[in-house]
Amino acid sequence: MISGKLSEHYREIIRLLGEDPEREGLKKSPERIAKAMQFMLQGYERDPVETLKSAMFLEEGYKQMVIVKDIDFYSLCEHHLLPFFGKVHVAYIPRKYITGLSKIARVVEIFARRLQIQERLTLQIKECIQQTLNPLGVIVVIEAQHLCMQMRGVEKQNSMTTTSDFTGSFQQAKTREEFLNLIKR
């Protein structure tokens, strides 16, 4: 149902841009665009907290950093609806619970598959892990390329944006430095 409504709107957008939506190459484009948008924005349909909780385990005495690095992500900039993409690096230090490693990547995916800005994405991942697992600390670093900067506007193709946020133990410079050294390898 939503796909049909989206298709109608994309058909009108194509027409308003000066193209013929009934032209051979564009006939099925409105439906394809609608399906693509639903796929790219499926994060609204999933709960990141429940995702983490689905694989929470007592930590068995492990009190060192758990790092999941180089998590690929793709998102849509809420300002231009153009993609931004890159790598997310996440670490936490367990207090009582650990979670399945794939769940960290799934949390990244859930938040990335929403209309986003990189700063909010960084914060949401950090807060979700902190509030759900209650670890001694969480750190999130995102490195991304933004097509809104590369394809339009200033057109800086090689620009990279880095954001970070952290809690607890990662407020200590030595702990942050250890994390940053480990993700560089």
Tab-separated table of N, CA, C and O in Angstrom, residues 2 4 11 18 37-38 42 46 49 51 71 91 111 114-115 122 157-158 162 170 175 182:
chain	number	residue	atom	x	y	z
A	2	ILE	N	1.832	1.335	0.917
A	2	ILE	CA	2.703	2.504	0.958
A	2	ILE	C	3.542	2.600	-0.325
A	2	ILE	O	3.789	3.686	-0.828
A	4	GLY	N	2.684	1.779	-3.334
A	4	GLY	CA	1.864	2.349	-4.399
A	4	GLY	C	1.761	3.860	-4.292
A	4	GLY	O	1.864	4.578	-5.299
A	11	ARG	N	6.360	9.258	-9.634
A	11	ARG	CA	5.931	9.476	-11.027
A	11	ARG	C	5.722	10.978	-11.246
A	11	ARG	O	6.163	11.547	-12.253
A	18	GLY	N	10.634	17.444	-15.698
A	18	GLY	CA	10.677	17.661	-17.136
A	18	GLY	C	10.804	16.395	-17.961
A	18	GLY	O	11.024	16.462	-19.165
A	37	MET	N	13.636	3.113	-1.704
A	37	MET	CA	13.506	3.979	-0.525
A	37	MET	C	13.019	3.189	0.681
A	37	MET	O	13.511	3.387	1.798
A	38	GLN	N	12.076	2.294	0.470
A	38	GLN	CA	11.595	1.472	1.585
A	38	GLN	C	12.733	0.607	2.131
A	38	GLN	O	12.847	0.440	3.341
A	42	GLN	N	14.479	1.145	6.060
A	42	GLN	CA	13.822	0.104	6.853
A	42	GLN	C	14.163	0.162	8.338
A	42	GLN	O	13.561	-0.545	9.144
A	46	ARG	N	12.493	-1.385	12.863
A	46	ARG	CA	13.196	-2.278	13.781
A	46	ARG	C	13.605	-1.535	15.048
A	46	ARG	O	13.881	-0.341	15.018
A	49	VAL	N	17.151	-1.504	20.554
A	49	VAL	CA	17.266	-1.999	21.932
A	49	VAL	C	16.899	-3.479	21.986
A	49	VAL	O	17.615	-4.293	22.583
A	51	THR	N	17.052	-5.548	19.603
A	51	THR	CA	18.096	-6.266	18.880
A	51	THR	C	19.244	-6.618	19.825
A	51	THR	O	19.707	-7.757	19.854
A	71	ILE	N	32.739	-1.482	10.489
A	71	ILE	CA	31.360	-1.858	10.142
A	71	ILE	C	30.925	-0.939	8.998
A	71	ILE	O	30.798	0.272	9.180
A	91	ALA	N	33.318	0.337	20.461
A	91	ALA	CA	33.895	-0.452	21.548
A	91	ALA	C	33.083	-0.203	22.804
A	91	ALA	O	32.523	0.879	22.997
A	111	PHE	N	20.028	2.153	12.865
A	111	PHE	CA	20.057	3.616	12.914
A	111	PHE	C	20.471	4.230	11.579
A	111	PHE	O	19.999	5.299	11.206
A	114	ARG	N	17.804	5.053	8.446
A	114	ARG	CA	16.818	6.100	8.724
A	114	ARG	C	17.354	7.387	8.114
A	114	ARG	O	18.543	7.485	7.835
A	115	LEU	N	16.488	8.361	7.908
A	115	LEU	CA	16.991	9.668	7.475
A	115	LEU	C	17.885	10.174	8.602
A	115	LEU	O	17.467	10.190	9.766
A	122	THR	N	26.024	8.871	15.272
A	122	THR	CA	27.068	8.569	16.253
A	122	THR	C	26.480	8.515	17.660
A	122	THR	O	26.707	7.563	18.413
A	157	GLN	N	35.368	15.774	-3.693
A	157	GLN	CA	35.241	14.325	-3.825
A	157	GLN	C	36.029	13.527	-2.799
A	157	GLN	O	35.656	12.413	-2.470
A	158	ASN	N	37.108	14.049	-2.290
A	158	ASN	CA	37.941	13.273	-1.378
A	158	ASN	C	37.741	13.648	0.090
A	158	ASN	O	38.529	13.251	0.943
A	162	THR	N	34.662	12.808	10.129
A	162	THR	CA	34.823	11.906	11.276
A	162	THR	C	34.086	12.489	12.464
A	162	THR	O	34.231	13.679	12.768
A	170	PHE	N	35.878	5.640	28.651
A	170	PHE	CA	36.508	6.239	27.471
A	170	PHE	C	36.725	7.745	27.640
A	170	PHE	O	37.331	8.377	26.776
A	175	THR	N	42.511	5.365	27.791
A	175	THR	CA	41.588	4.353	27.267
A	175	THR	C	41.168	4.691	25.846
A	175	THR	O	41.139	3.827	24.972
A	182	LEU	N	44.021	0.715	18.361
A	182	LEU	CA	43.549	-0.595	17.928
A	182	LEU	C	42.720	-0.537	16.638
A	182	LEU	O	42.780	-1.450	15.834
